[in-house]
Short mmCIF file of C-alpha atoms in Angstrom, two decimals:
data_model
loop_
_atom_site.label_atom_id
_atom_site.label_comp_id
_atom_site.label_asym_id
_atom_site.label_seq_id
_atom_site.Cartn_x
_atom_site.Cartn_y
_atom_site.Cartn_z
CA MET A 1 0.14 -0.10 0.18
CA ARG A 2 0.81 3.84 -1.03
CA ILE A 3 -0.02 6.67 0.54
CA LYS A 4 0.61 10.05 -1.07
CA PRO A 5 -0.45 13.81 0.22
CA ASN A 6 -3.16 15.54 -2.68
CA GLY A 7 -1.01 18.61 -3.66
CA ASP A 8 -4.00 21.15 -3.83
CA SER A 9 -5.80 19.66 -0.31
CA GLY A 10 -3.43 18.07 1.42
CA ILE A 11 -5.43 15.29 1.89
CA TRP A 12 -3.55 12.08 2.24
CA TYR A 13 -5.02 9.17 0.13
CA VAL A 14 -3.94 5.64 -1.04
CA SER A 15 -2.48 6.04 -4.27
CA ARG A 16 -1.43 2.21 -4.99
CA PHE A 17 -2.89 -0.86 -3.07
CA VAL A 18 -2.08 -4.60 -4.08
CA ASP A 19 -4.72 -6.69 -2.37
CA ASP A 20 -2.61 -9.56 -1.72
CA HIS A 21 -0.66 -11.14 1.64
CA ASN A 22 2.68 -9.64 1.14
CA GLN A 23 4.09 -12.03 3.87
CA ASP A 24 4.04 -16.00 4.09
CA LEU A 25 1.75 -17.36 6.30
CA LEU A 26 3.41 -19.34 9.28
CA PRO A 27 3.71 -23.27 8.49
CA ALA A 28 1.25 -25.54 10.18
CA LYS A 29 3.68 -27.68 11.58
CA PHE A 30 5.08 -24.73 13.49
CA VAL A 31 1.78 -23.15 14.56
CA PRO A 32 1.47 -25.22 17.88
CA TYR A 33 4.54 -23.09 19.38
CA LEU A 34 2.89 -19.87 18.65
CA PRO A 35 2.37 -18.25 22.31
CA SER A 36 -1.43 -18.33 22.28
CA TYR A 37 -1.57 -22.32 21.43
CA ARG A 38 1.32 -23.18 23.51
CA LYS A 39 -0.47 -24.88 26.93
CA ILE A 40 0.77 -27.38 29.57
CA SER A 41 -2.15 -29.96 30.48
CA ASP A 42 -3.08 -30.49 33.96
CA VAL A 43 -1.83 -34.55 33.48
CA ASN A 44 1.57 -32.99 32.56
CA LEU A 45 2.05 -30.52 34.98
CA ALA A 46 1.05 -33.67 37.63
CA HIS A 47 3.89 -35.28 35.95
CA ILE A 48 5.90 -32.25 35.87
CA ASP A 49 5.24 -31.68 39.69
CA SER A 50 6.20 -35.44 40.84
CA LEU A 51 8.97 -35.57 39.13
CA ARG A 52 10.72 -32.63 40.32
CA GLN A 53 10.05 -33.54 43.79
CA VAL A 54 12.22 -36.26 43.19
CA GLY A 55 14.93 -33.84 41.83
CA ILE A 56 15.06 -34.32 37.99
CA SER A 57 15.83 -31.21 36.28
CA ILE A 58 13.61 -29.08 33.86
CA PRO A 59 15.47 -30.08 30.78
CA LYS A 60 15.59 -33.94 31.93
CA ILE A 61 11.80 -33.68 32.30
CA TYR A 62 11.30 -32.24 28.96
CA GLU A 63 13.46 -34.98 27.33
CA SER A 64 11.23 -37.42 28.89
CA ILE A 65 7.86 -35.85 27.66
CA ALA A 66 9.17 -35.58 24.48
CA ALA A 67 10.35 -39.35 24.27
CA GLN A 68 6.63 -40.47 25.47
CA ALA A 69 5.37 -37.89 22.64
CA GLY A 70 7.15 -39.37 19.84
CA GLY A 71 9.25 -36.24 19.34
CA PHE A 72 9.89 -32.84 20.64
CA ASN A 73 7.91 -31.58 17.75
CA LEU A 74 5.11 -33.41 19.14
CA VAL A 75 5.19 -31.51 22.31
CA PRO A 76 2.69 -28.75 22.81
CA PHE A 77 5.16 -26.36 24.98
CA THR A 78 8.32 -25.31 25.13
CA LYS A 79 11.02 -25.72 27.73
CA ARG A 80 10.87 -22.09 28.94
CA ASP A 81 6.99 -22.87 29.57
CA MET A 82 7.91 -25.39 31.91
CA TYR A 83 10.01 -22.60 33.96
CA ASN A 84 7.66 -20.25 33.80
CA GLU A 85 4.75 -22.65 35.29
CA HIS A 86 7.21 -23.77 37.87
CA MET A 87 7.54 -20.53 39.60
CA SER A 88 3.89 -19.11 39.59
CA ASP A 89 3.91 -17.18 42.82
CA LEU A 90 6.76 -16.03 45.20
CA PHE A 91 6.89 -14.14 48.41
CA TRP A 92 10.10 -12.08 49.20
CA SER A 93 11.34 -10.02 52.48
CA ASP A 94 14.84 -9.91 53.49
CA ARG A 95 15.86 -9.19 57.58
CA ARG A 96 16.21 -5.50 56.79
CA SER A 97 12.80 -4.71 55.71
CA GLN A 98 11.15 -7.25 58.51
CA ASP A 99 13.16 -5.14 61.39
CA ASP A 100 11.66 -1.80 59.51
CA TYR A 101 8.32 -3.50 59.69
CA LYS A 102 8.92 -4.05 63.22
CA ILE A 103 9.14 -0.68 63.95
CA PHE A 104 7.19 1.57 61.41
CA GLY A 105 4.88 -1.33 60.63
CA ASP A 106 1.73 0.21 62.42
CA VAL A 107 0.55 1.70 58.93
CA LEU A 108 0.78 -0.55 56.02
CA ALA A 109 0.46 0.38 52.15
CA PHE A 110 -0.83 -2.62 49.85
CA ASP A 111 0.09 -2.03 46.42
CA ALA A 112 -0.81 -4.11 43.60
CA THR A 113 -0.56 -1.37 40.83
CA TYR A 114 2.99 -1.71 39.56
CA GLY A 115 3.89 -2.71 36.18
CA ARG A 116 4.33 -5.96 35.12
CA ASN A 117 7.22 -7.84 34.27
CA LYS A 118 8.91 -10.00 31.67
CA TYR A 119 6.75 -12.85 33.04
CA ASN A 120 3.81 -11.08 32.65
CA LEU A 121 2.90 -11.26 36.35
CA PRO A 122 1.63 -8.49 38.83
CA VAL A 123 3.66 -7.35 41.36
CA VAL A 124 2.70 -6.48 44.88
CA VAL A 125 4.11 -4.22 47.57
CA PHE A 126 4.12 -3.84 51.03
CA SER A 127 5.69 -0.80 51.93
CA GLY A 128 5.64 1.86 54.90
CA VAL A 129 6.97 5.34 55.93
CA ASN A 130 9.76 5.96 58.45
CA HIS A 131 10.40 8.41 60.99
CA HIS A 132 12.30 10.94 58.29
CA ASN A 133 8.95 10.45 56.13
CA GLN A 134 11.05 7.96 54.00
CA THR A 135 9.19 5.08 52.35
CA CYS A 136 10.46 1.45 53.07
CA VAL A 137 9.76 -1.56 51.58
CA PHE A 138 8.60 -4.31 53.79
CA ALA A 139 7.69 -7.14 51.54
CA THR A 140 7.32 -7.94 47.71
CA ALA A 141 5.62 -10.45 45.79
CA MET A 142 5.24 -11.71 42.47
CA VAL A 143 1.37 -13.57 41.73
CA SER A 144 -0.12 -15.24 39.10
CA CYS A 145 -3.57 -13.41 39.44
CA GLU A 146 -5.13 -11.11 41.55
CA SER A 147 -7.58 -13.41 43.12
CA GLN A 148 -9.06 -12.76 46.79
CA ALA A 149 -7.70 -16.74 47.42
CA LEU A 150 -4.05 -15.62 46.06
CA TYR A 151 -4.08 -12.36 48.09
CA VAL A 152 -4.88 -14.02 51.05
CA TRP A 153 -1.87 -16.90 50.78
CA VAL A 154 0.13 -13.37 50.08
CA LEU A 155 -0.93 -11.61 53.42
CA ARG A 156 -0.57 -14.94 55.55
CA LYS A 157 3.17 -15.44 54.52
CA PHE A 158 3.74 -11.76 54.86
CA LEU A 159 2.02 -12.46 58.39
CA GLU A 160 4.25 -15.38 59.28
CA CYS A 161 7.32 -13.69 58.23
CA MET A 162 6.97 -11.12 60.52
CA GLY A 163 6.69 -13.14 63.12
CA GLY A 164 2.74 -12.71 63.46
CA LYS A 165 2.63 -8.84 64.05
CA ALA A 166 -0.69 -8.01 62.59
CA LEU A 167 -1.49 -5.13 60.70
CA LYS A 168 -3.31 -2.27 62.52
CA LEU A 169 -4.03 0.09 59.49
CA VAL A 170 -3.66 -0.97 55.97
CA ILE A 171 -4.12 1.31 52.88
CA THR A 172 -5.13 0.28 49.22
CA ASN A 173 -6.72 1.27 45.92
CA GLY A 174 -9.87 -0.37 47.01
CA ASP A 175 -9.61 -3.57 44.92
CA ARG A 176 -12.10 -5.94 46.13
CA SER A 177 -10.45 -9.22 46.04
CA MET A 178 -7.78 -7.05 48.47
CA ARG A 179 -10.09 -5.63 50.85
CA LEU A 180 -12.04 -9.50 51.12
CA ALA A 181 -8.46 -10.82 51.84
CA ILE A 182 -7.44 -8.13 54.25
CA GLN A 183 -10.81 -8.89 56.16
CA GLU A 184 -10.02 -12.84 56.35
CA VAL A 185 -6.47 -12.77 57.25
CA PHE A 186 -6.43 -9.57 59.66
CA PRO A 187 -9.99 -8.92 60.71
CA GLU A 188 -9.42 -6.30 63.19
CA ALA A 189 -7.31 -3.67 60.80
CA HIS A 190 -8.53 -0.91 59.98
CA HIS A 191 -8.79 -0.31 55.72
CA ARG A 192 -8.35 2.89 54.11
CA LEU A 193 -7.73 4.06 50.74
CA CYS A 194 -5.04 5.66 49.36
CA SER A 195 -5.36 9.28 48.86
CA TRP A 196 -3.50 8.90 45.37
CA HIS A 197 -5.66 6.80 44.39
CA LEU A 198 -8.88 8.90 45.24
CA LEU A 199 -7.29 11.82 43.34
CA ARG A 200 -7.18 10.26 40.35
CA ASN A 201 -10.45 8.83 40.41
CA VAL A 202 -12.09 12.00 41.26
CA THR A 203 -9.47 13.72 38.10
CA VAL A 204 -11.02 10.97 35.75
CA ASN A 205 -14.49 10.91 36.75
CA VAL A 206 -15.48 14.09 38.14
CA CYS A 207 -13.77 16.14 35.66
CA LYS A 208 -13.96 19.03 38.31
CA PRO A 209 -10.72 20.99 38.45
CA ARG A 210 -12.14 23.28 41.33
CA PHE A 211 -13.15 20.11 43.16
CA THR A 212 -10.28 18.31 42.65
CA MET A 213 -8.07 21.02 43.69
CA LEU A 214 -9.74 21.26 47.22
CA LEU A 215 -9.65 17.57 47.66
CA ARG A 216 -6.54 17.53 47.17
CA SER A 217 -6.27 20.91 49.99
CA CYS A 218 -8.09 18.92 52.63
CA LEU A 219 -5.84 15.68 52.17
CA LEU A 220 -2.86 17.80 52.44
CA LEU A 221 -3.67 19.80 55.14
CA TYR A 222 -4.68 16.41 57.14
CA HIS A 223 -1.51 15.30 56.48
CA HIS A 224 0.62 18.22 57.47
CA THR A 225 -1.63 18.62 60.37
CA ASN A 226 -0.22 15.08 61.74
CA ASP A 227 3.08 16.09 61.04
CA ARG A 228 3.01 19.10 62.98
CA LEU A 229 1.18 17.11 66.12
CA TRP A 230 4.04 14.60 65.40
CA CYS A 231 6.96 17.28 66.16
CA ILE A 232 5.24 18.88 68.84
CA LYS A 233 5.00 15.33 70.19
CA THR A 234 8.64 14.42 69.50
CA THR A 235 9.96 18.11 70.64
CA GLY A 236 7.83 17.85 74.04
CA ALA A 237 9.42 14.32 74.78
CA HIS A 238 12.92 15.21 73.99
CA ASN A 239 12.36 18.28 76.47
CA LYS A 240 10.89 15.99 79.30
#
């Protein structure tokens, strides 16, 4: 297809079009290897897990499955797919993060809005604020989906990792699965919405700049007032 501008009107138009596909289609024998066609069946998953439990490596398992199928070209998935299937959910927290949580973990932000990675998995971040108003990360998780059941698993791992210290107040973006998971694992915790998400939703849905500005002022005023109260209390404690 060739497009040119009209010299008089300046409007672009199609000057030449060939109604033939200009690229060769993928041969049928390679179609099963396209990402949208590759799939590990439940039977193969169970077989892979059983072999992994006895210490057999992924390459050896793949060779075994290929031998049973009659050749590598008859296996409906790749070796990389097996690695991706093997690690679906991951929770991580180091000792420094756990020590920070012991001191600054009364208020925690539970955020799953971070961008996805090369594994196409959402990243969950547990963070808080220290006494210098700096963000500190308590734990992170990479999950295969954003369901209530999986959030329950993440929160229970978080509770176990932090020595059983329960949350007192948790801030989220209002996701329903998150809210239900928090109610199940931390029934005594207070749940609040993130001010950043509130302002973003108001900006997108209300579309009234003055209202957004007033709401932002109220939120910041509350934040600065708490900062001043904290400074007064801290100063008073030092004076004593």
